GROMACS .gro file of C-alpha atoms in nm:
model
  285
    1MET     CA    1   0.585  -2.997   0.110
    2LEU     CA    2   0.209  -2.941   0.010
    3ALA     CA    3   0.111  -2.995   0.371
    4ILE     CA    4   0.382  -2.748   0.498
    5ALA     CA    5   0.250  -2.491   0.239
    6THR     CA    6  -0.106  -2.498   0.373
    7ILE     CA    7  -0.001  -2.406   0.734
    8PRO     CA    8  -0.002  -2.022   0.666
    9ALA     CA    9  -0.349  -2.034   0.500
   10VAL     CA   10  -0.475  -2.248   0.789
   11LEU     CA   11  -0.329  -1.995   1.037
   12LEU     CA   12  -0.473  -1.705   0.854
   13TRP     CA   13  -0.818  -1.871   0.836
   14PHE     CA   14  -0.812  -1.930   1.226
   15GLY     CA   15  -0.692  -1.585   1.287
   16MET     CA   16  -0.977  -1.436   1.081
   17LEU     CA   17  -1.232  -1.594   1.310
   18PHE     CA   18  -1.132  -1.331   1.574
   19VAL     CA   19  -1.138  -1.027   1.348
   20PRO     CA   20  -1.456  -0.823   1.435
   21GLU     CA   21  -1.673  -0.674   1.162
   22SER     CA   22  -1.624  -0.307   1.104
   23PRO     CA   23  -1.859  -0.072   1.261
   24ARG     CA   24  -1.965   0.081   0.927
   25TRP     CA   25  -2.028  -0.264   0.786
   26LEU     CA   26  -2.238  -0.353   1.086
   27ALA     CA   27  -2.438  -0.014   1.063
   28SER     CA   28  -2.500  -0.074   0.694
   29ARG     CA   29  -2.677  -0.404   0.792
   30GLY     CA   30  -2.878  -0.222   1.059
   31ARG     CA   31  -2.698  -0.366   1.344
   32PHE     CA   32  -2.632  -0.039   1.506
   33GLU     CA   33  -2.601  -0.172   1.855
   34ASP     CA   34  -2.325  -0.410   1.742
   35ALA     CA   35  -2.151  -0.117   1.553
   36ALA     CA   36  -2.151   0.107   1.856
   37ARG     CA   37  -1.992  -0.167   2.068
   38THR     CA   38  -1.726  -0.234   1.803
   39LEU     CA   39  -1.649   0.109   1.769
   40SER     CA   40  -1.610   0.155   2.155
   41ARG     CA   41  -1.330  -0.100   2.151
   42ARG     CA   42  -1.125   0.095   1.888
   43ARG     CA   43  -1.170   0.471   1.985
   44ASP     CA   44  -1.149   0.680   2.306
   45GLU     CA   45  -1.466   0.710   2.486
   46GLU     CA   46  -1.495   1.083   2.437
   47VAL     CA   47  -1.511   1.042   2.066
   48VAL     CA   48  -1.727   0.745   2.020
   49ASP     CA   49  -2.060   0.906   2.041
   50ALA     CA   50  -1.978   1.186   1.782
   51GLU     CA   51  -1.832   0.926   1.544
   52PHE     CA   52  -2.110   0.683   1.578
   53ALA     CA   53  -2.366   0.949   1.516
   54GLU     CA   54  -2.176   1.041   1.194
   55ILE     CA   55  -2.166   0.685   1.080
   56LYS     CA   56  -2.540   0.629   1.140
   57ARG     CA   57  -2.627   0.949   0.959
   58ARG     CA   58  -2.404   0.857   0.658
   59VAL     CA   59  -2.535   0.498   0.649
   60THR     CA   60  -2.899   0.626   0.666
   61ALA     CA   61  -2.833   0.882   0.388
   62ASP     CA   62  -2.666   0.612   0.162
   63ALA     CA   63  -2.928   0.349   0.225
   64HIS     CA   64  -3.127   0.429  -0.074
   65GLU     CA   65  -2.855   0.511  -0.311
   66PRO     CA   66  -2.761   0.266  -0.583
   67ARG     CA   67  -2.453   0.061  -0.572
   68ALA     CA   68  -2.142   0.254  -0.676
   69GLY     CA   69  -2.010   0.204  -1.031
   70TRP     CA   70  -1.861   0.380  -1.338
   71ARG     CA   71  -2.132   0.629  -1.351
   72ASP     CA   72  -2.030   0.784  -1.027
   73LEU     CA   73  -1.698   0.897  -1.182
   74GLY     CA   74  -1.887   1.184  -1.329
   75THR     CA   75  -1.891   1.332  -0.968
   76PRO     CA   76  -1.569   1.529  -0.935
   77TRP     CA   77  -1.472   1.437  -0.575
   78VAL     CA   78  -1.558   1.068  -0.643
   79ARG     CA   79  -1.353   1.063  -0.967
   80ARG     CA   80  -1.060   1.231  -0.766
   81ILE     CA   81  -1.073   0.984  -0.483
   82VAL     CA   82  -1.087   0.677  -0.707
   83THR     CA   83  -0.819   0.814  -0.929
   84PHE     CA   84  -0.596   0.884  -0.632
   85GLY     CA   85  -0.659   0.518  -0.492
   86PHE     CA   86  -0.565   0.375  -0.848
   87GLY     CA   87  -0.252   0.598  -0.853
   88LEU     CA   88  -0.147   0.505  -0.516
   89ALA     CA   89  -0.169   0.150  -0.597
   90ALA     CA   90  -0.004   0.155  -0.936
   91LEU     CA   91   0.283   0.383  -0.807
   92THR     CA   92   0.350   0.149  -0.522
   93GLN     CA   93   0.435  -0.119  -0.771
   94LEU     CA   94   0.619   0.107  -1.009
   95THR     CA   95   0.878   0.161  -0.716
   96GLY     CA   96   1.023  -0.156  -0.892
   97VAL     CA   97   0.969  -0.366  -0.573
   98ASN     CA   98   0.885  -0.682  -0.765
   99SER     CA   99   1.195  -0.644  -0.987
  100ILE     CA  100   1.387  -0.680  -0.655
  101MET     CA  101   1.168  -0.955  -0.507
  102TYR     CA  102   1.143  -1.179  -0.832
  103PHE     CA  103   1.466  -1.129  -0.997
  104ALA     CA  104   1.694  -1.082  -0.705
  105PRO     CA  105   1.913  -1.400  -0.810
  106THR     CA  106   1.945  -1.261  -1.155
  107ILE     CA  107   2.055  -0.920  -1.030
  108LEU     CA  108   2.317  -1.062  -0.806
  109LEU     CA  109   2.438  -1.298  -1.067
  110ASP     CA  110   2.501  -1.001  -1.311
  111THR     CA  111   2.712  -0.848  -1.031
  112GLY     CA  112   2.949  -1.149  -1.067
  113LEU     CA  113   2.832  -1.339  -0.771
  114GLY     CA  114   2.827  -1.719  -0.790
  115THR     CA  115   2.491  -1.915  -0.853
  116GLN     CA  116   2.477  -2.067  -0.506
  117ALA     CA  117   2.578  -1.758  -0.319
  118ALA     CA  118   2.330  -1.555  -0.522
  119LEU     CA  119   2.050  -1.795  -0.420
  120THR     CA  120   2.166  -1.785  -0.055
  121ALA     CA  121   2.176  -1.408  -0.042
  122THR     CA  122   1.841  -1.381  -0.179
  123ILE     CA  123   1.701  -1.536   0.131
  124SER     CA  124   1.803  -1.228   0.321
  125ASN     CA  125   1.549  -1.041   0.110
  126GLY     CA  126   1.264  -1.225   0.270
  127VAL     CA  127   1.395  -1.194   0.614
  128VAL     CA  128   1.442  -0.812   0.572
  129ALA     CA  129   1.091  -0.780   0.420
  130VAL     CA  130   0.938  -0.971   0.725
  131LEU     CA  131   1.129  -0.760   0.992
  132ALA     CA  132   1.049  -0.422   0.794
  133VAL     CA  133   0.674  -0.505   0.781
  134SER     CA  134   0.675  -0.574   1.152
  135THR     CA  135   0.855  -0.248   1.220
  136GLY     CA  136   0.627  -0.053   0.991
  137MET     CA  137   0.317  -0.185   1.171
  138TRP     CA  138   0.468  -0.048   1.497
  139LEU     CA  139   0.557   0.277   1.340
  140LEU     CA  140   0.200   0.326   1.196
  141GLY     CA  141   0.066   0.382   1.545
  142ARG     CA  142   0.319   0.658   1.622
  143TYR     CA  143   0.371   0.855   1.324
  144GLY     CA  144   0.146   0.982   1.034
  145ARG     CA  145   0.072   0.807   0.706
  146ARG     CA  146   0.198   1.092   0.496
  147PRO     CA  147   0.546   1.127   0.657
  148MET     CA  148   0.593   0.749   0.648
  149LEU     CA  149   0.491   0.726   0.287
  150LEU     CA  150   0.727   1.017   0.180
  151THR     CA  151   1.015   0.879   0.393
  152GLY     CA  152   0.964   0.546   0.228
  153GLN     CA  153   0.970   0.688  -0.121
  154VAL     CA  154   1.298   0.893  -0.070
  155GLY     CA  155   1.456   0.588   0.075
  156VAL     CA  156   1.376   0.363  -0.223
  157THR     CA  157   1.483   0.648  -0.472
  158VAL     CA  158   1.821   0.673  -0.294
  159SER     CA  159   1.866   0.299  -0.286
  160LEU     CA  160   1.785   0.258  -0.664
  161VAL     CA  161   2.042   0.522  -0.737
  162LEU     CA  162   2.305   0.331  -0.529
  163ILE     CA  163   2.230   0.006  -0.710
  164ALA     CA  164   2.274   0.170  -1.041
  165PHE     CA  165   2.587   0.339  -0.925
  166CYS     CA  166   2.725   0.004  -0.829
  167PHE     CA  167   2.659  -0.153  -1.156
  168LEU     CA  168   2.768   0.141  -1.367
  169ALA     CA  169   3.069   0.283  -1.171
  170LEU     CA  170   3.231  -0.016  -0.987
  171PRO     CA  171   3.439  -0.305  -1.149
  172GLU     CA  172   3.299  -0.667  -1.107
  173SER     CA  173   3.407  -0.791  -0.777
  174THR     CA  174   3.277  -0.967  -0.466
  175VAL     CA  175   3.267  -0.607  -0.293
  176ARG     CA  176   3.031  -0.479  -0.566
  177SER     CA  177   2.814  -0.774  -0.535
  178TYR     CA  178   2.768  -0.721  -0.167
  179LEU     CA  179   2.709  -0.353  -0.203
  180VAL     CA  180   2.441  -0.430  -0.442
  181LEU     CA  181   2.285  -0.668  -0.197
  182ALA     CA  182   2.321  -0.411   0.073
  183SER     CA  183   2.139  -0.157  -0.137
  184MET     CA  184   1.868  -0.398  -0.239
  185LEU     CA  185   1.804  -0.475   0.137
  186THR     CA  186   1.797  -0.110   0.211
  187PHE     CA  187   1.544  -0.071  -0.077
  188LEU     CA  188   1.327  -0.345   0.088
  189LEU     CA  189   1.362  -0.178   0.442
  190PHE     CA  190   1.200   0.138   0.317
  191MET     CA  191   0.960  -0.032   0.077
  192GLN     CA  192   0.811  -0.289   0.322
  193GLY     CA  193   0.857  -0.085   0.638
  194CYS     CA  194   0.700   0.248   0.507
  195ILE     CA  195   0.542   0.230   0.172
  196ALA     CA  196   0.355  -0.115   0.152
  197THR     CA  197   0.225  -0.090   0.519
  198VAL     CA  198   0.104   0.262   0.464
  199PHE     CA  199  -0.045   0.177   0.108
  200TRP     CA  200  -0.281  -0.105   0.216
  201LEU     CA  201  -0.392   0.077   0.535
  202MET     CA  202  -0.460   0.407   0.348
  203LEU     CA  203  -0.663   0.226   0.086
  204SER     CA  204  -0.883   0.095   0.373
  205GLU     CA  205  -0.917   0.452   0.517
  206ILE     CA  206  -0.990   0.679   0.217
  207PHE     CA  207  -1.283   0.508   0.049
  208PRO     CA  208  -1.630   0.575   0.173
  209LEU     CA  209  -1.874   0.291   0.239
  210ARG     CA  210  -2.077   0.315  -0.059
  211LEU     CA  211  -1.781   0.349  -0.292
  212ARG     CA  212  -1.555   0.095  -0.117
  213GLY     CA  213  -1.626  -0.212  -0.326
  214PHE     CA  214  -1.585  -0.038  -0.664
  215ALA     CA  215  -1.296   0.190  -0.559
  216MET     CA  216  -1.096  -0.087  -0.378
  217GLY     CA  217  -1.155  -0.325  -0.686
  218THR     CA  218  -1.031  -0.041  -0.913
  219ALA     CA  219  -0.713   0.030  -0.693
  220VAL     CA  220  -0.624  -0.350  -0.664
  221PHE     CA  221  -0.668  -0.374  -1.054
  222GLY     CA  222  -0.405  -0.093  -1.073
  223THR     CA  223  -0.174  -0.277  -0.838
  224TRP     CA  224  -0.174  -0.607  -1.049
  225MET     CA  225  -0.159  -0.412  -1.373
  226ALA     CA  226   0.150  -0.226  -1.269
  227ASN     CA  227   0.312  -0.542  -1.130
  228PHE     CA  228   0.249  -0.704  -1.475
  229VAL     CA  229   0.416  -0.416  -1.651
  230VAL     CA  230   0.721  -0.419  -1.415
  231THR     CA  231   0.760  -0.802  -1.448
  232LEU     CA  232   0.718  -0.776  -1.824
  233VAL     CA  233   0.968  -0.512  -1.892
  234PHE     CA  234   1.240  -0.564  -1.632
  235PRO     CA  235   1.422  -0.859  -1.790
  236PRO     CA  236   1.447  -0.713  -2.140
  237LEU     CA  237   1.560  -0.380  -1.982
  238ILE     CA  238   1.822  -0.521  -1.761
  239ASP     CA  239   1.955  -0.726  -2.050
  240ALA     CA  240   1.968  -0.425  -2.280
  241ILE     CA  241   2.085  -0.150  -2.068
  242GLY     CA  242   2.206  -0.332  -1.743
  243GLY     CA  243   2.230  -0.123  -1.427
  244ALA     CA  244   2.085   0.191  -1.591
  245THR     CA  245   1.742   0.029  -1.561
  246PHE     CA  246   1.756   0.125  -1.194
  247LEU     CA  247   1.789   0.489  -1.294
  248ILE     CA  248   1.466   0.467  -1.471
  249PHE     CA  249   1.289   0.329  -1.170
  250ALA     CA  250   1.463   0.593  -0.963
  251ALA     CA  251   1.335   0.865  -1.199
  252ILE     CA  252   0.976   0.732  -1.154
  253ASN     CA  253   1.014   0.728  -0.775
  254ALA     CA  254   1.139   1.094  -0.786
  255ALA     CA  255   0.834   1.198  -0.977
  256THR     CA  256   0.624   1.000  -0.735
  257ILE     CA  257   0.759   1.195  -0.449
  258ALA     CA  258   0.655   1.527  -0.618
  259TYR     CA  259   0.306   1.368  -0.681
  260TYR     CA  260   0.264   1.261  -0.316
  261VAL     CA  261   0.368   1.595  -0.168
  262ARG     CA  262   0.085   1.754  -0.366
  263THR     CA  263  -0.192   1.502  -0.326
  264VAL     CA  264  -0.145   1.259  -0.026
  265PRO     CA  265  -0.371   1.373   0.273
  266GLU     CA  266  -0.290   1.270   0.629
  267THR     CA  267  -0.545   1.021   0.744
  268ARG     CA  268  -0.408   0.916   1.091
  269GLY     CA  269  -0.664   0.998   1.363
  270ARG     CA  270  -0.930   1.092   1.118
  271SER     CA  271  -1.264   0.910   1.060
  272MET     CA  272  -1.367   0.788   0.700
  273GLU     CA  273  -1.640   1.064   0.721
  274ALA     CA  274  -1.380   1.328   0.772
  275ILE     CA  275  -1.162   1.202   0.507
  276GLU     CA  276  -1.473   1.191   0.261
  277GLY     CA  277  -1.545   1.549   0.365
  278HIS     CA  278  -1.187   1.640   0.271
  279PHE     CA  279  -1.228   1.511  -0.074
  280ARG     CA  280  -1.572   1.662  -0.119
  281ARG     CA  281  -1.464   1.996  -0.018
  282GLN     CA  282  -1.134   2.002  -0.205
  283TYR     CA  283  -1.267   1.854  -0.535
  284ALA     CA  284  -1.622   1.974  -0.536
  285THR     CA  285  -1.611   2.084  -0.892
   0.00000   0.00000   0.00000
């Protein structure tokens, strides 16, 4: 079993050998020719020169700047972009996704499904998650980040309401169990296909090079802290109020939709420098 478990790690390591360094990282190390070559593989020819010139200008300007840290939060636009990244990371976990992923057998047992059936049905969660991520990766090349994120939020909110309805309004039966399972799978379809794929990609797109290490670390900290909170409170909540727990998550997600409508920029087709300029202009003071 241990040998089987190492296969994905080995495949990941092997695959990473073929991933090129980013043009901005190469430029920050003074490898401008390599940066231009890498950029030309990822961009249309007519925009390569302009973007490379902007990358070179930004890297040169940042060359003598100190490493980013907490003191940079005193700058309004930096504070805003770091706060946005932290909020995006935390709210992605507060969808309740890990309550579904970690506690699926417990949820299905509470609907009246037998132990063996609940464990078997849980396998479908993983299958749907993999298929949804694959679909989401395909969609990212065709649709904007913002509409995908908002579509995902609406989908998970409706799915959570349906789960709560099944618990609170339907009598215990096999039909109720499978309706809950169907709602859980719908939740994962929107979560993994839209929100999760956009979330990780957007984090890589919004942070300027000088801030990237600090800001990404802050965002990932937000991810795991929110994950910890959800994992900690879900079992006692489901024991105390049952299916109404999912209405709490639905309310959080409804509030998240309103927050995203106000704050999420569209990043598809825009360079990191253009996105940085957006935050600089919008939150200069």
